[in-house]
Coordinates of C-alpha atoms and ligand atoms in Angstrom, one line a residue:
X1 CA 0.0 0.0 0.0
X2 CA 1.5 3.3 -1.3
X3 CA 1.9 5.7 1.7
X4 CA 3.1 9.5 2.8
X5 CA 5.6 9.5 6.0
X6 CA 7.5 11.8 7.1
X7 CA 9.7 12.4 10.4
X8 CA 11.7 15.8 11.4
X9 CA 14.3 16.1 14.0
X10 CA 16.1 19.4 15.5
X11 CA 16.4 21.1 18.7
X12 CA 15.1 24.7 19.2
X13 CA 18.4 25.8 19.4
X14 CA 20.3 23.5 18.0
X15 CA 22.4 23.7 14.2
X16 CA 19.1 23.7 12.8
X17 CA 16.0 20.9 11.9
X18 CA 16.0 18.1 9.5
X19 CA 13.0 16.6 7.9
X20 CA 12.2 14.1 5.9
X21 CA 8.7 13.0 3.6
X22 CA 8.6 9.5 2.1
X23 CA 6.2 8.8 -0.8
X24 CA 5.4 12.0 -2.9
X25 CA 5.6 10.2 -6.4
X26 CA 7.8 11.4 -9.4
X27 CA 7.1 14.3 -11.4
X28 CA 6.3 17.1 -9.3
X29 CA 7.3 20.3 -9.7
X30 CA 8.8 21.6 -6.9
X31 CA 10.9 24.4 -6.0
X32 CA 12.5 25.5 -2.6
X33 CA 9.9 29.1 -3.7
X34 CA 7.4 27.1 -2.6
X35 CA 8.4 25.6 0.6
X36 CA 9.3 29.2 1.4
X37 CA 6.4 31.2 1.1
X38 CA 4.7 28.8 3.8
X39 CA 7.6 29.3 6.0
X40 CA 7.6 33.6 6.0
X41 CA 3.5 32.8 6.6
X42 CA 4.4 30.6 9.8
X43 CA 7.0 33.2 11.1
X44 CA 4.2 36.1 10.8
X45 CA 1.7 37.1 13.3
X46 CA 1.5 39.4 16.2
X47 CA 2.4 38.5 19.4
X48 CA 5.7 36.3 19.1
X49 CA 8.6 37.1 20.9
X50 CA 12.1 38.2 19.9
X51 CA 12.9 34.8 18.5
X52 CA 10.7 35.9 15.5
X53 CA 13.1 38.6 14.7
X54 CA 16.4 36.5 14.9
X55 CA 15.0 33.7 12.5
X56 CA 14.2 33.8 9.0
X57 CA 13.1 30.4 7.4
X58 CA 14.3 28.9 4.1
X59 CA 14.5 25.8 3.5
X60 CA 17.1 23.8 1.9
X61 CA 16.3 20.9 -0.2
X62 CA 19.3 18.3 0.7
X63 CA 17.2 15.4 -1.7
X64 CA 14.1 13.9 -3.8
X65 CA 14.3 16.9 -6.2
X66 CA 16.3 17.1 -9.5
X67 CA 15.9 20.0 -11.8
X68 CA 13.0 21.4 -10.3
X69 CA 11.0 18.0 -9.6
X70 CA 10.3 15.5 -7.7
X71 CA 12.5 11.8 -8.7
X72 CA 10.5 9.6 -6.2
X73 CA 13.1 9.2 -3.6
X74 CA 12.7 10.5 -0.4
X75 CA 12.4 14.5 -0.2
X76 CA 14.8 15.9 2.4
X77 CA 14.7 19.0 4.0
X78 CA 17.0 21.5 6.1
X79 CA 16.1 24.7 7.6
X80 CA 19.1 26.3 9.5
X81 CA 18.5 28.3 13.2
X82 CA 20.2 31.6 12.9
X83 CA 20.4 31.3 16.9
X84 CA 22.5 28.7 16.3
X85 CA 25.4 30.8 16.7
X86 CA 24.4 32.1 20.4
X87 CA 24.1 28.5 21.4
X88 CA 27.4 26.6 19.9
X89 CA 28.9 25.4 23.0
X90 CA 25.9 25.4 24.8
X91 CA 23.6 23.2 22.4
X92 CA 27.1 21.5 21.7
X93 CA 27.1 17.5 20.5
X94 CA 30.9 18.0 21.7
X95 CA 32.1 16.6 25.6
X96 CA 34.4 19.5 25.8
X97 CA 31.8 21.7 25.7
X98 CA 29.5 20.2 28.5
X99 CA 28.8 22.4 31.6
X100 CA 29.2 25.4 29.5
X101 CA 25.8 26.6 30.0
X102 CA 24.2 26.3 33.8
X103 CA 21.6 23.3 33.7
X104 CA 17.5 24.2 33.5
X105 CA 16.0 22.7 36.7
X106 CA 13.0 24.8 37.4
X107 CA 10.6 22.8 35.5
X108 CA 7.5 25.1 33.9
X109 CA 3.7 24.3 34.5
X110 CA 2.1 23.7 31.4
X111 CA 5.3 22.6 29.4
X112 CA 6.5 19.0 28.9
X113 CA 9.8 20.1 31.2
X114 CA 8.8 17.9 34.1
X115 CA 7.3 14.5 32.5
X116 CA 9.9 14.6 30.5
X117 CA 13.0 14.7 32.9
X118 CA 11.2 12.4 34.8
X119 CA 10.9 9.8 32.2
X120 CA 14.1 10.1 29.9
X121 CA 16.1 10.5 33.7
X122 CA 16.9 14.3 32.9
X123 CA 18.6 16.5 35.5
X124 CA 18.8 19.2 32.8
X125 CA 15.3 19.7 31.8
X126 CA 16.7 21.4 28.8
X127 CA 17.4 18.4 27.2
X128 CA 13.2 18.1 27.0
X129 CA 12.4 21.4 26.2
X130 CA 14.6 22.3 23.2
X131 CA 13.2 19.3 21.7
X132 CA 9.5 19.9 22.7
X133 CA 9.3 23.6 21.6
X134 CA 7.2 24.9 18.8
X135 CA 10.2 25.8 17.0
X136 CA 9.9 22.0 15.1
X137 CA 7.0 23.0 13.3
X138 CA 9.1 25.1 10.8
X139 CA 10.1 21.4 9.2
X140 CA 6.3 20.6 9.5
X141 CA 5.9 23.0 8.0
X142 CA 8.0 23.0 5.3
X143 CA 6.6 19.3 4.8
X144 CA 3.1 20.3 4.3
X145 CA 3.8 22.9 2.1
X146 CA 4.9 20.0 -0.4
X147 CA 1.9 18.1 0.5
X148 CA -0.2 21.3 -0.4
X149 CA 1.6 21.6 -3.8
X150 CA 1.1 17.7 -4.4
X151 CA -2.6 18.4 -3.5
X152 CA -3.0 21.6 -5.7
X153 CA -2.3 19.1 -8.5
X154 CA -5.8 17.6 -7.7
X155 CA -7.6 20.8 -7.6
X156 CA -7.7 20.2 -3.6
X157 CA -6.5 23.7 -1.5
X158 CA -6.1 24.3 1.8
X159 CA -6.6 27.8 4.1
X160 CA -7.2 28.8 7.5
X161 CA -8.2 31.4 10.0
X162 CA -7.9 32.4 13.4
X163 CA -12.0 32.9 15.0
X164 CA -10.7 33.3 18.7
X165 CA -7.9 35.0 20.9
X166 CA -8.6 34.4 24.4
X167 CA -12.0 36.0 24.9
X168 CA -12.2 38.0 21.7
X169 CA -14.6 36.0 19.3
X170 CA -14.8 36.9 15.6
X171 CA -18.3 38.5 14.7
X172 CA -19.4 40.0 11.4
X173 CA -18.5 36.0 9.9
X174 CA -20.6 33.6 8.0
X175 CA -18.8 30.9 6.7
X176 CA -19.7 30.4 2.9
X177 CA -17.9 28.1 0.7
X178 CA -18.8 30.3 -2.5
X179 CA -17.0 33.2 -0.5
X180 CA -14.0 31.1 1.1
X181 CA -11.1 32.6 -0.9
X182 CA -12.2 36.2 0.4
X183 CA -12.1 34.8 4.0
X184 CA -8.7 33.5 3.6
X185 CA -7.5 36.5 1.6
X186 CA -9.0 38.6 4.4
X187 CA -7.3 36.5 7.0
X188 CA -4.0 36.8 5.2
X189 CA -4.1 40.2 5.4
X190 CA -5.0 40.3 9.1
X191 CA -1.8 40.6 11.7
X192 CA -4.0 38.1 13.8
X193 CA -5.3 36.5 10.7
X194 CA -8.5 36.9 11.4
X195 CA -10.6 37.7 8.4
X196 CA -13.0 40.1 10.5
X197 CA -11.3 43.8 11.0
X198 CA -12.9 44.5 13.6
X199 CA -12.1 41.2 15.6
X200 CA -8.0 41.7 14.6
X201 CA -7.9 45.1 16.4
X202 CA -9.8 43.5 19.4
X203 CA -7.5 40.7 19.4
X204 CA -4.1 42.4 19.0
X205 CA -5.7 45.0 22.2
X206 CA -6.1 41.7 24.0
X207 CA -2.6 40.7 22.9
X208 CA -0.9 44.1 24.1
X209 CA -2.5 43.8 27.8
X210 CA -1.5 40.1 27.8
X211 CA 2.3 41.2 26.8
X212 CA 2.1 43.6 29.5
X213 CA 1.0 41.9 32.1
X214 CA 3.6 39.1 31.6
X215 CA 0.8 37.1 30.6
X216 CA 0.2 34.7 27.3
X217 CA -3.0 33.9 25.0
X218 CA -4.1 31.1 23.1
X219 CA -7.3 30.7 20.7
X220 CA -8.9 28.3 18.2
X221 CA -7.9 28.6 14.2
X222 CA -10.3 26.6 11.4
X223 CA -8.6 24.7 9.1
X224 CA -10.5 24.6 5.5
X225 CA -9.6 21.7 2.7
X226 CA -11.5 22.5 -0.6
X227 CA -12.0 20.0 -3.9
X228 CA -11.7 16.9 -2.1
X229 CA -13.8 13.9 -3.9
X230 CA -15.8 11.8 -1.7
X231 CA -13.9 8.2 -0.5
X232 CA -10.8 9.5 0.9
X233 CA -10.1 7.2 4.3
X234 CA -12.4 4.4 5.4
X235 CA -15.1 2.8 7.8
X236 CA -13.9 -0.5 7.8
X237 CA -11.0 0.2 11.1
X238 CA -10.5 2.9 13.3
X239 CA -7.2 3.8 12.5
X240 CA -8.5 4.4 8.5
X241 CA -11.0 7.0 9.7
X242 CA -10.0 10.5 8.2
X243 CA -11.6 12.1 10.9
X244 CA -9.3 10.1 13.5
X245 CA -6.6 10.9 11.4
X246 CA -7.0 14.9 11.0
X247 CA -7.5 14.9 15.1
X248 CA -4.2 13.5 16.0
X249 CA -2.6 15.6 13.4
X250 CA -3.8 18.8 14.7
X251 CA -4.0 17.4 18.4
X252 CA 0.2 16.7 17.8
X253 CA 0.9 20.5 17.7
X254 CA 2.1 21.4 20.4
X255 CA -0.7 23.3 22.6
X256 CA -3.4 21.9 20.8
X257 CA -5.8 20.9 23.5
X258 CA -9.1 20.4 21.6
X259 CA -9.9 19.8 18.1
X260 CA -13.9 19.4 16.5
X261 CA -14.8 18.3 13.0
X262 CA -17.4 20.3 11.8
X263 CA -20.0 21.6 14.1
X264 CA -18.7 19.1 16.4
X265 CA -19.9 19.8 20.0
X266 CA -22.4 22.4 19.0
X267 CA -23.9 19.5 16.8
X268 CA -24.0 17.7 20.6
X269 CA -26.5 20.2 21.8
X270 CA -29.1 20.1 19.1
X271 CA -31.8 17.5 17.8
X272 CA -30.9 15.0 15.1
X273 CA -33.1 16.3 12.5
X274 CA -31.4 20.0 13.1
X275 CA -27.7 19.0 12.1
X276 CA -27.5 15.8 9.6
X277 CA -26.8 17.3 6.1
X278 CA -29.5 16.1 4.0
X279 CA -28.8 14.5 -0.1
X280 CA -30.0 16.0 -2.9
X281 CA -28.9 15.2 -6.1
X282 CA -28.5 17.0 -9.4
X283 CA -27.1 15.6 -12.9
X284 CA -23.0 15.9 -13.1
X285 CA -21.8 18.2 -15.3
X286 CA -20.8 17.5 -18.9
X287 CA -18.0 16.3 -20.4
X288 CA -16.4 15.3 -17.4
X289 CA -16.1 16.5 -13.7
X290 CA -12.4 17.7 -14.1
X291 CA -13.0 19.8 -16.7
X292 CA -16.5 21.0 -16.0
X293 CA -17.0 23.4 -13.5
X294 CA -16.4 22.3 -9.9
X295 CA -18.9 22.8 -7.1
X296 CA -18.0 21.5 -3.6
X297 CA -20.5 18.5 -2.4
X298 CA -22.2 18.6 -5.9
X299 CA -19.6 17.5 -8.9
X300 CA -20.5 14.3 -9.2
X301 CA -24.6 14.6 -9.0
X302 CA -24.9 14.2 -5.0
X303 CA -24.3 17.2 -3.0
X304 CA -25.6 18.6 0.2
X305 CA -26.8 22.4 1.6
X306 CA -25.2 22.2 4.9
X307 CA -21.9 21.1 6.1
X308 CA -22.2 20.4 9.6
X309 CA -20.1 16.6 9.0
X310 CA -17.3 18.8 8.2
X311 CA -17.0 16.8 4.7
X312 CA -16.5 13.5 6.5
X313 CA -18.6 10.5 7.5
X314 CA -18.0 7.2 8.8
X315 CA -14.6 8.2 8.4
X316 CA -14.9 8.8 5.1
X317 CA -14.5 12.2 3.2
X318 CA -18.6 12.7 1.6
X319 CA -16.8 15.4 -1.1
X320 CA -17.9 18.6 0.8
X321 CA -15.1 20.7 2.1
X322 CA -13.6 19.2 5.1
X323 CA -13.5 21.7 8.2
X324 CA -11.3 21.3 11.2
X325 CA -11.4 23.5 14.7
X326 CA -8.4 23.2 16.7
X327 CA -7.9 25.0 20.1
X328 CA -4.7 26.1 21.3
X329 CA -4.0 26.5 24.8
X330 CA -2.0 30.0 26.1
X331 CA 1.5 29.5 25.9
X332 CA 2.9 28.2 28.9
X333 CA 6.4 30.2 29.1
X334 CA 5.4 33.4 30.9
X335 CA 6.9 36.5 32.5
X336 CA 4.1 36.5 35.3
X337 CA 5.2 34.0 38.3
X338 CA 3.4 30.3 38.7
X339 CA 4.4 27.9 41.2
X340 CA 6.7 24.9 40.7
X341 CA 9.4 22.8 42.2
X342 CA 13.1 22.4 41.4
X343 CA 14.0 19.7 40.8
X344 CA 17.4 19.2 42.2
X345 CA 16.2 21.0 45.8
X346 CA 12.9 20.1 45.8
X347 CA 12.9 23.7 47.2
X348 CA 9.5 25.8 45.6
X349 CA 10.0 28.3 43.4
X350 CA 8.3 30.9 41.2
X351 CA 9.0 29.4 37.7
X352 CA 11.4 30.9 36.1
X353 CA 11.2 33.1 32.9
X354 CA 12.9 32.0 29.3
X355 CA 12.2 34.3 26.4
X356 CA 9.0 33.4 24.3
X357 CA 6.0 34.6 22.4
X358 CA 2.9 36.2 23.6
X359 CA 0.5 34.8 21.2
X360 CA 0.8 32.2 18.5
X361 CA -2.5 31.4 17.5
X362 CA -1.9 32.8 13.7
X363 CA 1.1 30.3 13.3
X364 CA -0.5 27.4 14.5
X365 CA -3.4 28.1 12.0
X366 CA -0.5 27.7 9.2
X367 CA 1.3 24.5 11.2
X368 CA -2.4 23.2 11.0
X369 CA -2.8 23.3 7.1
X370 CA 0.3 21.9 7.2
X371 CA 0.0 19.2 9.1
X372 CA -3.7 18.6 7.1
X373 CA -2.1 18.8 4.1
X374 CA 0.2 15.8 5.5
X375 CA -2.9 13.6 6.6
X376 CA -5.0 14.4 3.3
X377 CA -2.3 13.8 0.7
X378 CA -1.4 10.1 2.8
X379 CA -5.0 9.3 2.4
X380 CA -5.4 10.2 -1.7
X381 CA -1.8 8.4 -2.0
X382 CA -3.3 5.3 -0.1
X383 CA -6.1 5.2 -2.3
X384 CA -4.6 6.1 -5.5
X385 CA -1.1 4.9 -5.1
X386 CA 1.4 5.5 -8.3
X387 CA 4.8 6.0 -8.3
X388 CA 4.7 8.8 -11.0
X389 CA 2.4 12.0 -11.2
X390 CA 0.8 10.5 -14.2
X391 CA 0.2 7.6 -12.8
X392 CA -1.5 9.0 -10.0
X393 CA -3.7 11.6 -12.2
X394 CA -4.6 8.7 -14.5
X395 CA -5.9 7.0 -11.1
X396 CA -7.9 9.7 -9.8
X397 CA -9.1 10.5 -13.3
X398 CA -10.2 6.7 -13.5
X399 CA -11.8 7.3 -10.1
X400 CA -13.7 10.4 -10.7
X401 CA -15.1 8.8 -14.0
X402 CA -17.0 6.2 -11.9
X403 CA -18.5 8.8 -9.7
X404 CA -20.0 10.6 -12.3
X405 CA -21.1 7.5 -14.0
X406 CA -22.5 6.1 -10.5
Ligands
LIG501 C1 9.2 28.4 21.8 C2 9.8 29.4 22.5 C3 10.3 30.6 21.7 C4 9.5 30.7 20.4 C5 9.7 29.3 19.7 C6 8.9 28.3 20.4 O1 11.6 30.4 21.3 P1 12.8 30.9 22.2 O2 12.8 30.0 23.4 O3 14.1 30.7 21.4 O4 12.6 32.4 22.5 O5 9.9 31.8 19.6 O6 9.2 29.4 18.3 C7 10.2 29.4 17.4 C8 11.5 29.5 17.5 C9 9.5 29.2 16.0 O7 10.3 29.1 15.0 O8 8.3 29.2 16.0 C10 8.7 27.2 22.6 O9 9.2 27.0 23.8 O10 7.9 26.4 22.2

C-alpha cells in the first residue's frame, strides 16, 4: 500500500531541523519558492517574541528533487536556526563543551519540562524542552507545504483562520464556501489572521494587555480543505477514519488541546433532524467533472446544503469541504510567576522566565494546514497509489469517471 511519511528532528536551538517526507511520487514540480512562502506565513503574526526577529526560514532541499522535480526518492529537508550561533557550546554535540551553560531545573507548569525529565532520567530539563518547543514546526511546516503543492495538482486547496484569541470571538462571519477565498485572503491580510477587521484590532488590544502583564494567549484557528472527492479514508477500522486521522494531526501540535470536525460539540446540543446534512442530487456536469465546473458536495450529481459533518462521514471524506477546529491552549512560558518545584532541591519556586512569544494562534493556523495537508495527501496516495504524477492523475481520473457515471 503506497503511503506518505514523514519524520523531522532538530532542537530549538540546535544547528538547525531536518526533515524528511517518504512517498510523494515522481514528477512534481517543486521548487525551494514554494516551501518558502509557507515558512515567512508561519513566522508572521502578532504577538511572538524576539525569537521571530532572529529567524528567517528557508529551506534547503538536501534530496528527492532534481531539476525542479520531484524523482520519487525521499524528499529531504533542512532549515538552519540563525540562533545557532548564540548556542554553539551550549547546544554543543561535543564533551568539551559540557557544563558550559548552567543546567534548567526549574521545571515550567504547562510545558513537557517535568514529565519529560522524569521519564528520559533528565537532570537538565533542557534536554526536554529544546526538543518539545514549537520551534519543530518550521520542518512541519515545510513538509506540508509540499503536500499542499502535491494536492493543488488535484484541484484540492487548503486555508485557514484564526475565529478566537482568548476571549475575543470573531463577529461580522458567515462561513460560505462560495466566499471562502475572500475569508482566507482577508485572513492573510490580518496581523491576527482573522478575516474580521474589527475582531483583529480587538485581538491584537487583547494581545498588548496580555504582553504587558507578563501574561500569554491562546485561541482556536479553522482549518479549510477545498476539492476533495468523496472516499478519501475508510469505515472498515479505526485507525482508517480521516476524521481520526486529521485529530491526532492537529492534536500533535504542540498546545493543541481540543480539536472538532465540523459543528462538532455544537452539533452535541441540538436535535438530530437540526444537524444531519441532508442529499440532494443534481445531474453531473458534462464532459467530465475535471473539466466541467467544480462545485463543492455537488460535482458528481450528490451534494448537500449544509456542512455540519465537516466533509466527513463514517470516516470517510462525503466530497464537501472538510472543516477542522483546533484550540490552542495560552503559551505556557510566561513573564508572570506560577508555582513549581526544582528539581534538584525540591525547594518551591516561582518558575522561572525563558524568552518566548505572547501569542501564536496565527502560526498554528498555518502549522495546521500543514499538518492537514500531511494527513489528506497520505490518504489520496493510499487510495490512489502511483509511483509517477501520471500515474496517480490517471488514477484519480479513472476514479472520478466512476463517480459521475455512479
Ligand atoms: C518556543 C519558544 C520561543 C518561540 C519558539 C517556540 O523560542 P525561544 O525559546 O528561542 O525564545 O519563539 O518558536 C520558534 C522558535 C519558532 O520558530 O516558531 C517554545 O518554547 O515552544
Amino acid at each position: 500500500m503506497n503511503k506518505l511519511r514523514f519524520l523531522t528532528a532538530g532542537e530549538s536551538h540546535g544547528k538547525g531541523l531536518s526533515g524528511i517526507l517518504e512517498g510523494i511520487p515522481a514528477g512534481l514540480s517543486l521548487s525551494s519558492e514554494d516551501i518558502d512562502r509557507e515558512l515567512k506565513r508561519r513566522q508572521a503574526g502578532y504577538g511572538r517574541g524576539g525569537r521571530m526577529r532572529i529567524e528567517s526560514d528557508r529551506a534547503e532541499i538536501i534530496s528527492g528533487v532534481r531539476w525542479g522535480k520531484t524523482i520519487g526518492s525521499p524528499i529531504s529537508l533542512l532549515i538552519e536556526n540563525k540562533d545557532w550561533k548564540n548556542w554553539e557550546q551550549g547546544m554543543s554535540s561535543e564533551t568539551e563543551h559540557e557544563g558550559s551553560i548552567d543546567a534548567v531545573t526549574r521545571p515550567r507548569p504547562g510545558h513537557a519540562d517535568l514529565s519529560g525529565a522524569l521519564k528520559y532520567d533528565h537532570k537538565d530539563i533542557r534536554n526536554i524542552l529544546e526538543r518539545s518547543s514549537a520551534r519543530e514546526t518550521a520542518m512541519r511546516v515545510a513538509l506540508g507545504a509540499i503536500a499542499k503543492k502535491f494536492l493543488s495538482e488535484f484541484g484540492i486547496n487548503i486555508g485557514s483562520y484564526v475565529i478566537r484569541i482568548g476571549s475575543v470571538k470573531i463577529s461580522n462571519f458567515k462561513f460560505q464556501i462560495s466566499n471562502l477565498e475572500g475569508i482566507f485572503k482577508k485572513a492573510e491580510d490580518s496581523p491576527v489572521k482573522c478575516p474580521d477587521e474589527e475582531a483583529s484590532k480587538k485581538m491584537m488590544a487583547l494581545i498588548d494587555t496580555a504582553s504587558k502583564n507578563g501574561d500569554t494567549l491562546g485561541g482556536i484557528f479553522e482549518v479549510v480543505a477545498t476539492g476533495i472527492p468523496a472516499g478519501l479514508g475508510s469505515h472498515i477500522q479505526w485507525d482508517k477514519r480521516l476524521d481520526g486521522r486529521l485529530a491526532q494531526a492537529l492534536m500533535g501540535i504542540q498546545a493543541i488541546k481540543g480539536v472538532e470536525i465540523g459543528t462538532g460539540f455544537e452539533m452535541s446540543e441540538r436535535f438530530g433532524s437540526e444537524v444531519m446534512d441532508e442529499i440532494f442530487y443534481s445531474p453531473p456536469p458534462s464532459p467530465s467533472p475535471l473539466e466541467g465546473e467544480r462545485r463543492e458536495g455537488g460535482h458528481f450529481g450528490f451534494y448537500r446544503e449544509t456542512n455540519h459533518a465537516g466533509g466527513i462521514e463514517g470516516g470517510m471524506t462525503n466530497g464537501m469541504p472538510i472543516v477542522i477546529r483546533a484550540a490552542m491552549k495560552p503559551i505556557p512560558t510566561l513573564r508572570k510567576a506560577l508555582r513549581s518545584v526544582d528539581i534538584i532541591t525540591k525547594e518551591p519556586f516561582e518558575a522561572a522566565y525563558e524568552r518566548s512569544d505572547t501569542c501564536a494562534v496565527p502560526a498554528a493556523a498555518v502549522i495546521g494546514e500543514a499538518m492537514t495537508a500531511l494527513v489528506i495527501a497520505d490518504a489520496l496516495i493510499e487510495k490512489f497509489g502511483g509511483d509517477s504524477m501520471k500515474e496517480t492523475k490517471r488514477n484519480v481520473a479513472g476514479y472520478l469517471e466512476h463517480l459521475k457515471n455512479f
